[in-house]
Amino acid sequence: MEKWDNNNAWFLVLPVFIIVAFSAIIPLMTVVNYSVQDIFGPGERIFVGSEWFKETLANRRLHEALWRQFLFSGLVLLIEMPLGVMIALAMPKRGWGVSFSLVTLALPLLIPWNVIGTIWLIFTRPDIGLFGFIINSMGIAFDHTASPLDAWITLMLMEVWHWTPLVVLLAYAGLRAIPEVYYQAAKIDGASAWATFRYIQLPKMRGVLTIALLLRFMDSFLIYAEPFVLTGGGPGNSTTFLSIYLVKLAVGQFDLGPAAAFSIIYFLIVLALCFVFYQVLQNVGKGERV
Amino acid sequence: MDLEWMAWTPVTAGFFIAIGGMLVGMGIWQYISPTIERKGFLPIKTTRGDRFFIGLLTSAYINIAWVGLTSWSLWFAVPICIVWLIIVLRFG
């Protein structure tokens, strides 16, 4: 009961609570309110109950966008997590190479997201883009504006280029925090490089990798700006992810009620998956089933 | 203060008051009798707050499933969710 004796620390949390209330809770409440009404304009609305949820859940385009989104996030995690750890392991441990590697790797993270889309839009164009031109010169017909497969390849390349550095930086921070004595003990025991990775580095990186996985999952699941600029959801609907479809619904068609119902379902999916990921990663290696 | 832009309805106001009330109630309960982490039928060790969160989240999914799979009124799902929340809190 001692921890309840001094509650002054709660005042330090108060500013954050107020900011979160205004930036997240109040908008979320508004979305819930919109989701049960047909909004015609300011002050003109009709209560429709769960009608928009029923309509949204039966929407085939939403189902397709959802599976597309899962595929995209799954591929992103499958590629970026191991690649990020491998790059972090290969990075120099001391000397000028450390700063050089960190700055070089951090560069894609500093570029605004819509600029990333524009860069790759130009980079992969078959007529003027370096990547598109070279690939087409090799006799491989590559055009992300015409072929869904090419659009997906371009998106994946862009995403991996843009966000793997985040995983690298987090994994590298985790690796640098491991005390030297662990490596010395492993050396004395004659542990192989794999055994050192499996039993020392990987368990010690669990915390940062949890954060990396959660961040990458959430970011990739909520992706909007880059594919919007690069493909606009096309060709056809092949790269129309949930957020792109949501914006089309809310801004393009001004269907605020269905868009709000859609947003709530989207939010619940993200919330549930993040909770499961978090629990699984927190309990891995604790010797208990999760 | 004009809250017309938030498009409140009696139903959604009741919903948020209920959620807020439950959170305050859980806070008071925690203050009077701090939770102890334990393992019930859920596959992880949970505190009372964890079970409350899991209960609310799964209740949301029960409602979504109800709307998507049945044509009955959503009001029928409410008692199911309340019973489910109590089961998770007590035995989860």
mmCIF file of C-alpha atoms in Angstrom:
data_model
loop_
_atom_site.group_PDB
_atom_site.id
_atom_site.type_symbol
_atom_site.label_atom_id
_atom_site.label_comp_id
_atom_site.label_asym_id
_atom_site.label_seq_id
_atom_site.Cartn_x
_atom_site.Cartn_y
_atom_site.Cartn_z
ATOM 1 C CA MET A 1 0.000 0.000 0.000
ATOM 2 C CA GLU A 2 3.057 2.273 0.304
ATOM 3 C CA LYS A 3 2.956 3.277 -3.354
ATOM 4 C CA TRP A 4 -0.331 5.101 -2.723
ATOM 5 C CA ASP A 5 1.125 7.345 -0.003
ATOM 6 C CA ASN A 6 2.465 10.006 -2.361
ATOM 7 C CA ASN A 7 0.236 10.797 -5.298
ATOM 8 C CA ASN A 8 1.962 13.999 -6.458
ATOM 9 C CA ALA A 9 3.334 12.196 -9.531
ATOM 10 C CA TRP A 10 -0.195 12.115 -10.960
ATOM 11 C CA PHE A 11 0.040 15.879 -11.523
ATOM 12 C CA LEU A 12 3.009 15.281 -13.820
ATOM 13 C CA VAL A 13 0.851 12.951 -15.918
ATOM 14 C CA LEU A 14 -1.964 15.496 -16.131
ATOM 15 C CA PRO A 15 -0.607 17.520 -19.135
ATOM 16 C CA VAL A 16 -0.192 14.326 -21.171
ATOM 17 C CA PHE A 17 -3.684 13.235 -20.205
ATOM 18 C CA ILE A 18 -5.135 16.582 -21.354
ATOM 19 C CA ILE A 19 -3.240 16.420 -24.673
ATOM 20 C CA VAL A 20 -4.342 12.824 -25.282
ATOM 21 C CA ALA A 21 -7.923 13.745 -24.372
ATOM 22 C CA PHE A 22 -8.002 16.495 -26.993
ATOM 23 C CA SER A 23 -6.019 14.696 -29.684
ATOM 24 C CA ALA A 24 -7.444 11.178 -29.342
ATOM 25 C CA ILE A 25 -10.316 10.625 -26.949
ATOM 26 C CA ILE A 26 -12.591 13.488 -28.026
ATOM 27 C CA PRO A 27 -12.104 12.784 -31.775
ATOM 28 C CA LEU A 28 -12.736 9.079 -31.083
ATOM 29 C CA MET A 29 -15.962 9.935 -29.241
ATOM 30 C CA THR A 30 -17.019 12.050 -32.230
ATOM 31 C CA VAL A 31 -16.326 9.157 -34.588
ATOM 32 C CA VAL A 32 -18.482 6.874 -32.424
ATOM 33 C CA ASN A 33 -21.257 9.489 -32.529
ATOM 34 C CA TYR A 34 -21.001 9.767 -36.317
ATOM 35 C CA SER A 35 -21.056 5.998 -36.755
ATOM 36 C CA VAL A 36 -24.663 5.709 -35.585
ATOM 37 C CA GLN A 37 -26.050 8.646 -37.574
ATOM 38 C CA ASP A 38 -26.641 9.764 -41.132
ATOM 39 C CA ILE A 39 -24.919 13.142 -41.325
ATOM 40 C CA PHE A 40 -26.234 15.543 -43.949
ATOM 41 C CA GLY A 41 -24.555 18.716 -42.690
ATOM 42 C CA PRO A 42 -24.062 20.785 -39.532
ATOM 43 C CA GLY A 43 -27.102 20.167 -37.335
ATOM 44 C CA GLU A 44 -28.788 17.894 -39.898
ATOM 45 C CA ARG A 45 -28.549 14.271 -38.857
ATOM 46 C CA ILE A 46 -30.699 11.201 -38.331
ATOM 47 C CA PHE A 47 -30.062 8.370 -35.872
ATOM 48 C CA VAL A 48 -29.675 5.096 -37.792
ATOM 49 C CA GLY A 49 -28.428 2.753 -35.037
ATOM 50 C CA SER A 50 -26.162 -0.058 -36.222
ATOM 51 C CA GLU A 51 -27.096 0.379 -39.906
ATOM 52 C CA TRP A 52 -23.658 1.630 -41.025
ATOM 53 C CA PHE A 53 -21.917 -1.203 -39.211
ATOM 54 C CA LYS A 54 -24.156 -3.737 -40.964
ATOM 55 C CA GLU A 55 -23.435 -2.105 -44.315
ATOM 56 C CA THR A 56 -19.689 -1.863 -43.659
ATOM 57 C CA LEU A 57 -19.389 -5.482 -42.532
ATOM 58 C CA ALA A 58 -21.105 -6.648 -45.740
ATOM 59 C CA ASN A 59 -18.924 -4.462 -47.974
ATOM 60 C CA ARG A 60 -16.841 -6.698 -50.278
ATOM 61 C CA ARG A 61 -14.381 -3.946 -51.173
ATOM 62 C CA LEU A 62 -13.629 -3.535 -47.495
ATOM 63 C CA HIS A 63 -13.007 -7.282 -47.097
ATOM 64 C CA GLU A 64 -10.599 -7.194 -50.030
ATOM 65 C CA ALA A 65 -8.829 -4.117 -48.632
ATOM 66 C CA LEU A 66 -8.543 -5.838 -45.245
ATOM 67 C CA TRP A 67 -6.896 -8.988 -46.661
ATOM 68 C CA ARG A 68 -4.617 -6.799 -48.791
ATOM 69 C CA GLN A 69 -3.664 -4.903 -45.665
ATOM 70 C CA PHE A 70 -2.869 -8.094 -43.727
ATOM 71 C CA LEU A 71 -0.765 -9.366 -46.627
ATOM 72 C CA PHE A 72 1.111 -6.080 -46.827
ATOM 73 C CA SER A 73 1.788 -5.869 -43.074
ATOM 74 C CA GLY A 74 2.750 -9.559 -42.946
ATOM 75 C CA LEU A 75 5.263 -9.147 -45.767
ATOM 76 C CA VAL A 76 6.625 -5.965 -44.224
ATOM 77 C CA LEU A 77 7.267 -7.693 -40.878
ATOM 78 C CA LEU A 78 8.672 -10.832 -42.518
ATOM 79 C CA ILE A 79 11.211 -8.806 -44.493
ATOM 80 C CA GLU A 80 12.023 -5.852 -42.249
ATOM 81 C CA MET A 81 12.462 -7.562 -38.876
ATOM 82 C CA PRO A 82 15.124 -10.152 -39.878
ATOM 83 C CA LEU A 83 16.765 -7.732 -42.298
ATOM 84 C CA GLY A 84 16.952 -5.017 -39.651
ATOM 85 C CA VAL A 85 18.515 -7.386 -37.097
ATOM 86 C CA MET A 86 21.023 -8.671 -39.682
ATOM 87 C CA ILE A 87 22.103 -5.142 -40.618
ATOM 88 C CA ALA A 88 22.392 -4.188 -36.928
ATOM 89 C CA LEU A 89 24.604 -7.235 -36.304
ATOM 90 C CA ALA A 90 26.803 -6.330 -39.263
ATOM 91 C CA MET A 91 27.245 -2.703 -38.246
ATOM 92 C CA PRO A 92 30.584 -1.551 -36.827
ATOM 93 C CA LYS A 93 30.865 -1.557 -33.034
ATOM 94 C CA ARG A 94 33.293 1.357 -32.692
ATOM 95 C CA GLY A 95 35.183 4.014 -34.644
ATOM 96 C CA TRP A 96 34.020 6.484 -37.283
ATOM 97 C CA GLY A 97 31.980 3.787 -39.025
ATOM 98 C CA VAL A 98 29.374 3.882 -36.241
ATOM 99 C CA SER A 99 28.408 7.529 -36.816
ATOM 100 C CA PHE A 100 28.597 7.110 -40.573
ATOM 101 C CA SER A 101 26.309 4.058 -40.554
ATOM 102 C CA LEU A 102 23.819 5.623 -38.158
ATOM 103 C CA VAL A 103 23.517 8.867 -40.122
ATOM 104 C CA THR A 104 23.249 7.053 -43.466
ATOM 105 C CA LEU A 105 20.605 4.689 -42.134
ATOM 106 C CA ALA A 106 18.616 7.463 -40.497
ATOM 107 C CA LEU A 107 18.292 9.474 -43.740
ATOM 108 C CA PRO A 108 15.176 7.710 -45.131
ATOM 109 C CA LEU A 109 13.450 8.238 -41.777
ATOM 110 C CA LEU A 110 13.887 12.007 -42.047
ATOM 111 C CA ILE A 111 12.121 12.365 -45.394
ATOM 112 C CA PRO A 112 8.419 13.334 -45.306
ATOM 113 C CA TRP A 113 6.184 10.401 -46.218
ATOM 114 C CA ASN A 114 4.570 11.953 -49.284
ATOM 115 C CA VAL A 115 8.041 12.910 -50.566
ATOM 116 C CA ILE A 116 9.059 9.236 -50.217
ATOM 117 C CA GLY A 117 6.124 8.342 -52.472
ATOM 118 C CA THR A 118 7.162 10.986 -55.004
ATOM 119 C CA ILE A 119 10.801 9.846 -54.982
ATOM 120 C CA TRP A 120 9.806 6.251 -55.724
ATOM 121 C CA LEU A 121 7.199 7.346 -58.249
ATOM 122 C CA ILE A 122 9.930 9.000 -60.286
ATOM 123 C CA PHE A 123 12.623 6.406 -59.471
ATOM 124 C CA THR A 124 10.559 3.506 -60.847
ATOM 125 C CA ARG A 125 9.103 5.216 -63.922
ATOM 126 C CA PRO A 126 10.075 3.206 -67.013
ATOM 127 C CA ASP A 127 10.842 6.314 -69.106
ATOM 128 C CA ILE A 128 12.777 8.663 -66.811
ATOM 129 C CA GLY A 129 13.313 6.717 -63.556
ATOM 130 C CA LEU A 130 16.703 5.128 -62.933
ATOM 131 C CA PHE A 131 15.295 1.859 -61.516
ATOM 132 C CA GLY A 132 12.451 1.539 -64.030
ATOM 133 C CA PHE A 133 14.694 2.381 -66.973
ATOM 134 C CA ILE A 134 17.427 -0.119 -66.009
ATOM 135 C CA ILE A 135 14.949 -2.945 -65.350
ATOM 136 C CA ASN A 136 13.200 -2.331 -68.675
ATOM 137 C CA SER A 137 16.560 -2.093 -70.483
ATOM 138 C CA MET A 138 17.298 -5.606 -69.197
ATOM 139 C CA GLY A 139 14.246 -6.833 -71.089
ATOM 140 C CA ILE A 140 11.948 -7.107 -68.056
ATOM 141 C CA ALA A 141 8.701 -5.222 -68.630
ATOM 142 C CA PHE A 142 8.256 -3.271 -65.380
ATOM 143 C CA ASP A 143 5.517 -0.687 -64.964
ATOM 144 C CA HIS A 144 3.869 -0.141 -61.600
ATOM 145 C CA THR A 145 1.082 1.898 -63.147
ATOM 146 C CA ALA A 146 -0.086 -1.032 -65.298
ATOM 147 C CA SER A 147 0.800 -4.243 -63.478
ATOM 148 C CA PRO A 148 -0.528 -5.030 -59.966
ATOM 149 C CA LEU A 149 2.507 -7.249 -59.259
ATOM 150 C CA ASP A 150 4.907 -4.461 -60.239
ATOM 151 C CA ALA A 151 2.937 -2.034 -58.078
ATOM 152 C CA TRP A 152 3.280 -4.395 -55.092
ATOM 153 C CA ILE A 153 7.007 -4.933 -55.727
ATOM 154 C CA THR A 154 7.545 -1.169 -55.894
ATOM 155 C CA LEU A 155 5.539 -0.613 -52.722
ATOM 156 C CA MET A 156 7.446 -3.310 -50.840
ATOM 157 C CA LEU A 157 10.817 -1.963 -52.008
ATOM 158 C CA MET A 158 9.808 1.528 -50.942
ATOM 159 C CA GLU A 159 8.515 0.373 -47.577
ATOM 160 C CA VAL A 160 11.590 -1.737 -46.846
ATOM 161 C CA TRP A 161 13.911 1.093 -47.879
ATOM 162 C CA HIS A 162 11.978 3.609 -45.814
ATOM 163 C CA TRP A 163 11.406 1.707 -42.571
ATOM 164 C CA THR A 164 14.035 -1.024 -42.155
ATOM 165 C CA PRO A 165 16.414 1.632 -40.736
ATOM 166 C CA LEU A 166 14.060 2.067 -37.779
ATOM 167 C CA VAL A 167 14.359 -1.632 -36.948
ATOM 168 C CA VAL A 168 18.136 -1.396 -37.439
ATOM 169 C CA LEU A 169 18.473 1.573 -35.089
ATOM 170 C CA LEU A 170 16.370 -0.084 -32.388
ATOM 171 C CA ALA A 171 18.147 -3.446 -32.737
ATOM 172 C CA TYR A 172 21.539 -1.721 -32.712
ATOM 173 C CA ALA A 173 20.619 0.148 -29.529
ATOM 174 C CA GLY A 174 19.602 -3.180 -27.986
ATOM 175 C CA LEU A 175 22.874 -4.820 -29.036
ATOM 176 C CA ARG A 176 25.011 -1.982 -27.677
ATOM 177 C CA ALA A 177 23.276 -2.288 -24.297
ATOM 178 C CA ILE A 178 24.505 -5.873 -23.796
ATOM 179 C CA PRO A 179 27.405 -5.856 -21.281
ATOM 180 C CA GLU A 180 30.733 -7.123 -22.604
ATOM 181 C CA VAL A 181 30.903 -9.799 -19.871
ATOM 182 C CA TYR A 182 28.172 -11.818 -21.631
ATOM 183 C CA TYR A 183 30.333 -12.095 -24.733
ATOM 184 C CA GLN A 184 33.381 -12.957 -22.632
ATOM 185 C CA ALA A 185 31.445 -15.734 -20.884
ATOM 186 C CA ALA A 186 30.228 -17.040 -24.250
ATOM 187 C CA LYS A 187 33.816 -17.026 -25.547
ATOM 188 C CA ILE A 188 35.068 -18.971 -22.516
ATOM 189 C CA ASP A 189 32.289 -21.530 -23.042
ATOM 190 C CA GLY A 190 33.297 -21.825 -26.697
ATOM 191 C CA ALA A 191 29.853 -20.716 -27.950
ATOM 192 C CA SER A 192 29.421 -20.431 -31.704
ATOM 193 C CA ALA A 193 28.298 -17.177 -33.348
ATOM 194 C CA TRP A 194 24.803 -18.659 -33.763
ATOM 195 C CA ALA A 195 24.638 -19.755 -30.090
ATOM 196 C CA THR A 196 25.762 -16.279 -28.992
ATOM 197 C CA PHE A 197 23.027 -14.738 -31.121
ATOM 198 C CA ARG A 198 20.346 -17.214 -30.057
ATOM 199 C CA TYR A 199 21.031 -17.258 -26.320
ATOM 200 C CA ILE A 200 22.523 -13.823 -25.600
ATOM 201 C CA GLN A 201 21.792 -11.230 -28.268
ATOM 202 C CA LEU A 202 18.261 -12.214 -29.244
ATOM 203 C CA PRO A 203 16.880 -12.506 -25.670
ATOM 204 C CA LYS A 204 18.558 -9.225 -24.727
ATOM 205 C CA MET A 205 17.016 -7.516 -27.753
ATOM 206 C CA ARG A 206 13.513 -8.745 -26.931
ATOM 207 C CA GLY A 207 12.390 -5.401 -25.482
ATOM 208 C CA VAL A 208 13.531 -3.267 -28.414
ATOM 209 C CA LEU A 209 12.336 -5.825 -30.957
ATOM 210 C CA THR A 210 8.906 -5.769 -29.311
ATOM 211 C CA ILE A 211 8.794 -2.015 -29.808
ATOM 212 C CA ALA A 212 10.097 -2.349 -33.387
ATOM 213 C CA LEU A 213 7.518 -5.017 -34.225
ATOM 214 C CA LEU A 214 4.634 -3.058 -32.752
ATOM 215 C CA LEU A 215 5.695 0.183 -34.439
ATOM 216 C CA ARG A 216 6.228 -1.487 -37.789
ATOM 217 C CA PHE A 217 2.985 -3.401 -37.604
ATOM 218 C CA MET A 218 0.947 -0.352 -36.664
ATOM 219 C CA ASP A 219 2.632 1.919 -39.202
ATOM 220 C CA SER A 220 2.291 -0.578 -42.034
ATOM 221 C CA PHE A 221 -1.285 -1.405 -41.082
ATOM 222 C CA LEU A 222 -2.185 2.294 -41.106
ATOM 223 C CA ILE A 223 -0.127 3.186 -44.185
ATOM 224 C CA TYR A 224 -1.612 5.905 -46.361
ATOM 225 C CA ALA A 225 0.630 8.665 -47.760
ATOM 226 C CA GLU A 226 3.241 6.613 -49.626
ATOM 227 C CA PRO A 227 0.911 4.274 -51.589
ATOM 228 C CA PHE A 228 -1.514 7.139 -52.162
ATOM 229 C CA VAL A 229 1.216 9.150 -53.889
ATOM 230 C CA LEU A 230 2.866 6.165 -55.597
ATOM 231 C CA THR A 231 -0.093 4.189 -56.928
ATOM 232 C CA GLY A 232 -3.232 6.003 -55.751
ATOM 233 C CA GLY A 233 -4.608 2.576 -54.820
ATOM 234 C CA GLY A 234 -4.208 1.172 -58.337
ATOM 235 C CA PRO A 235 -3.856 -0.330 -60.834
ATOM 236 C CA GLY A 236 -7.543 -1.134 -60.350
ATOM 237 C CA ASN A 237 -7.883 -1.630 -56.629
ATOM 238 C CA SER A 238 -4.760 -3.774 -56.283
ATOM 239 C CA THR A 239 -3.042 -1.467 -53.783
ATOM 240 C CA THR A 240 -6.138 0.042 -52.167
ATOM 241 C CA PHE A 241 -5.374 -0.444 -48.485
ATOM 242 C CA LEU A 242 -7.786 0.213 -45.652
ATOM 243 C CA SER A 243 -6.766 3.824 -45.067
ATOM 244 C CA ILE A 244 -6.920 4.682 -48.779
ATOM 245 C CA TYR A 245 -10.396 3.177 -49.030
ATOM 246 C CA LEU A 246 -11.429 4.961 -45.850
ATOM 247 C CA VAL A 247 -10.329 8.349 -47.194
ATOM 248 C CA LYS A 248 -12.166 7.686 -50.474
ATOM 249 C CA LEU A 249 -15.278 6.951 -48.442
ATOM 250 C CA ALA A 250 -14.993 9.891 -46.021
ATOM 251 C CA VAL A 251 -13.494 12.626 -48.185
ATOM 252 C CA GLY A 252 -14.257 11.499 -51.725
ATOM 253 C CA GLN A 253 -17.856 10.435 -51.211
ATOM 254 C CA PHE A 254 -18.476 12.372 -47.961
ATOM 255 C CA ASP A 255 -20.136 9.263 -46.444
ATOM 256 C CA LEU A 256 -19.253 10.233 -42.879
ATOM 257 C CA GLY A 257 -21.482 7.651 -41.165
ATOM 258 C CA PRO A 258 -20.155 4.571 -43.010
ATOM 259 C CA ALA A 259 -16.604 5.978 -42.814
ATOM 260 C CA ALA A 260 -16.957 6.372 -39.028
ATOM 261 C CA ALA A 261 -18.280 2.795 -38.653
ATOM 262 C CA PHE A 262 -15.398 1.588 -40.819
ATOM 263 C CA SER A 263 -12.919 3.583 -38.666
ATOM 264 C CA ILE A 264 -14.160 1.958 -35.471
ATOM 265 C CA ILE A 265 -13.821 -1.557 -36.914
ATOM 266 C CA TYR A 266 -10.342 -0.628 -38.217
ATOM 267 C CA PHE A 267 -9.393 0.698 -34.758
ATOM 268 C CA LEU A 268 -10.653 -2.473 -33.029
ATOM 269 C CA ILE A 269 -8.596 -4.680 -35.356
ATOM 270 C CA VAL A 270 -5.428 -2.662 -34.684
ATOM 271 C CA LEU A 271 -6.079 -2.625 -30.945
ATOM 272 C CA ALA A 272 -6.652 -6.395 -30.743
ATOM 273 C CA LEU A 273 -3.625 -7.285 -32.885
ATOM 274 C CA CYS A 274 -1.310 -4.968 -30.959
ATOM 275 C CA PHE A 275 -2.504 -6.445 -27.673
ATOM 276 C CA VAL A 276 -1.879 -9.993 -28.919
ATOM 277 C CA PHE A 277 1.575 -9.099 -30.317
ATOM 278 C CA TYR A 278 2.506 -7.344 -27.106
ATOM 279 C CA GLN A 279 1.434 -10.263 -24.914
ATOM 280 C CA VAL A 280 3.131 -12.861 -27.087
ATOM 281 C CA LEU A 281 6.418 -10.969 -27.169
ATOM 282 C CA GLN A 282 6.328 -10.198 -23.462
ATOM 283 C CA ASN A 283 5.850 -13.860 -22.614
ATOM 284 C CA VAL A 284 8.253 -15.420 -25.117
ATOM 285 C CA GLY A 285 11.092 -17.104 -23.262
ATOM 286 C CA LYS A 286 9.424 -16.896 -19.876
ATOM 287 C CA GLY A 287 8.712 -20.614 -19.975
ATOM 288 C CA GLU A 288 4.985 -20.200 -20.068
ATOM 289 C CA ARG A 289 2.536 -20.838 -22.829
ATOM 290 C CA VAL A 290 1.017 -17.724 -24.372
ATOM 291 C CA MET B 1 -20.025 25.369 -24.895
ATOM 292 C CA ASP B 2 -21.556 24.243 -28.170
ATOM 293 C CA LEU B 3 -20.923 20.555 -28.714
ATOM 294 C CA GLU B 4 -23.072 20.243 -31.822
ATOM 295 C CA TRP B 5 -20.000 19.362 -33.911
ATOM 296 C CA MET B 6 -19.563 16.218 -31.825
ATOM 297 C CA ALA B 7 -23.049 15.072 -32.923
ATOM 298 C CA TRP B 8 -23.998 13.564 -29.551
ATOM 299 C CA THR B 9 -26.964 11.212 -29.270
ATOM 300 C CA PRO B 10 -28.538 9.884 -26.028
ATOM 301 C CA VAL B 11 -27.359 6.355 -26.907
ATOM 302 C CA THR B 12 -23.698 7.267 -27.443
ATOM 303 C CA ALA B 13 -23.729 9.576 -24.413
ATOM 304 C CA GLY B 14 -25.046 6.678 -22.316
ATOM 305 C CA PHE B 15 -22.381 4.418 -23.770
ATOM 306 C CA PHE B 16 -19.516 6.746 -22.822
ATOM 307 C CA ILE B 17 -20.986 7.496 -19.396
ATOM 308 C CA ALA B 18 -21.144 3.731 -18.777
ATOM 309 C CA ILE B 19 -17.524 3.236 -19.905
ATOM 310 C CA GLY B 20 -16.362 6.247 -17.865
ATOM 311 C CA GLY B 21 -18.307 5.055 -14.829
ATOM 312 C CA MET B 22 -16.775 1.590 -15.087
ATOM 313 C CA LEU B 23 -13.264 3.099 -15.347
ATOM 314 C CA VAL B 24 -13.843 5.260 -12.272
ATOM 315 C CA GLY B 25 -15.293 2.254 -10.447
ATOM 316 C CA MET B 26 -12.268 0.130 -11.376
ATOM 317 C CA GLY B 27 -9.995 2.942 -10.161
ATOM 318 C CA ILE B 28 -11.752 3.110 -6.796
ATOM 319 C CA TRP B 29 -11.684 -0.687 -6.499
ATOM 320 C CA GLN B 30 -7.950 -0.651 -7.241
ATOM 321 C CA TYR B 31 -7.406 2.024 -4.576
ATOM 322 C CA ILE B 32 -9.337 0.104 -1.927
ATOM 323 C CA SER B 33 -7.991 -3.321 -2.840
ATOM 324 C CA PRO B 34 -4.920 -3.345 -5.153
ATOM 325 C CA THR B 35 -4.993 -6.080 -7.783
ATOM 326 C CA ILE B 36 -2.788 -9.166 -7.675
ATOM 327 C CA GLU B 37 -1.620 -10.673 -10.972
ATOM 328 C CA ARG B 38 -2.999 -14.179 -11.432
ATOM 329 C CA LYS B 39 -3.848 -16.772 -14.056
ATOM 330 C CA GLY B 40 -7.374 -17.948 -14.771
ATOM 331 C CA PHE B 41 -8.821 -19.447 -17.952
ATOM 332 C CA LEU B 42 -7.093 -16.824 -20.115
ATOM 333 C CA PRO B 43 -3.724 -18.064 -21.431
ATOM 334 C CA ILE B 44 -1.793 -15.201 -19.773
ATOM 335 C CA LYS B 45 -1.300 -13.852 -16.279
ATOM 336 C CA THR B 46 -3.553 -10.844 -15.856
ATOM 337 C CA THR B 47 -4.302 -8.046 -13.434
ATOM 338 C CA ARG B 48 -7.845 -6.863 -12.868
ATOM 339 C CA GLY B 49 -7.256 -3.974 -15.305
ATOM 340 C CA ASP B 50 -5.977 -6.393 -17.977
ATOM 341 C CA ARG B 51 -9.102 -8.527 -17.611
ATOM 342 C CA PHE B 52 -11.294 -5.442 -17.788
ATOM 343 C CA PHE B 53 -9.570 -4.341 -21.006
ATOM 344 C CA ILE B 54 -9.835 -7.856 -22.506
ATOM 345 C CA GLY B 55 -13.491 -8.038 -21.476
ATOM 346 C CA LEU B 56 -14.314 -4.672 -23.079
ATOM 347 C CA LEU B 57 -12.415 -5.421 -26.272
ATOM 348 C CA THR B 58 -13.982 -8.843 -26.715
ATOM 349 C CA SER B 59 -17.393 -7.316 -25.942
ATOM 350 C CA ALA B 60 -16.842 -4.915 -28.835
ATOM 351 C CA TYR B 61 -16.115 -7.922 -31.066
ATOM 352 C CA ILE B 62 -19.241 -9.710 -29.785
ATOM 353 C CA ASN B 63 -21.266 -6.653 -30.829
ATOM 354 C CA ILE B 64 -19.574 -6.483 -34.233
ATOM 355 C CA ALA B 65 -20.211 -10.214 -34.786
ATOM 356 C CA TRP B 66 -23.823 -9.770 -33.669
ATOM 357 C CA VAL B 67 -24.401 -6.999 -36.197
ATOM 358 C CA GLY B 68 -22.569 -8.839 -38.973
ATOM 359 C CA LEU B 69 -24.027 -12.317 -38.461
ATOM 360 C CA THR B 70 -27.543 -11.827 -37.127
ATOM 361 C CA SER B 71 -30.513 -9.645 -37.972
ATOM 362 C CA TRP B 72 -31.663 -9.336 -34.355
ATOM 363 C CA SER B 73 -31.565 -6.107 -32.373
ATOM 364 C CA LEU B 74 -28.200 -5.157 -30.930
ATOM 365 C CA TRP B 75 -29.853 -4.712 -27.529
ATOM 366 C CA PHE B 76 -29.908 -8.519 -27.184
ATOM 367 C CA ALA B 77 -26.098 -8.533 -27.343
ATOM 368 C CA VAL B 78 -25.803 -6.159 -24.366
ATOM 369 C CA PRO B 79 -26.700 -8.698 -21.603
ATOM 370 C CA ILE B 80 -24.404 -11.257 -23.277
ATOM 371 C CA CYS B 81 -21.552 -8.727 -23.113
ATOM 372 C CA ILE B 82 -22.279 -7.905 -19.461
ATOM 373 C CA VAL B 83 -22.257 -11.603 -18.519
ATOM 374 C CA TRP B 84 -19.089 -12.142 -20.554
ATOM 375 C CA LEU B 85 -17.373 -9.161 -18.857
ATOM 376 C CA ILE B 86 -18.250 -10.538 -15.422
ATOM 377 C CA ILE B 87 -16.953 -14.023 -16.385
ATOM 378 C CA VAL B 88 -13.651 -12.578 -17.648
ATOM 379 C CA LEU B 89 -13.217 -10.377 -14.569
ATOM 380 C CA ARG B 90 -14.001 -13.208 -12.167
ATOM 381 C CA PHE B 91 -12.491 -16.277 -13.835
ATOM 382 C CA GLY B 92 -10.170 -14.868 -16.555
#
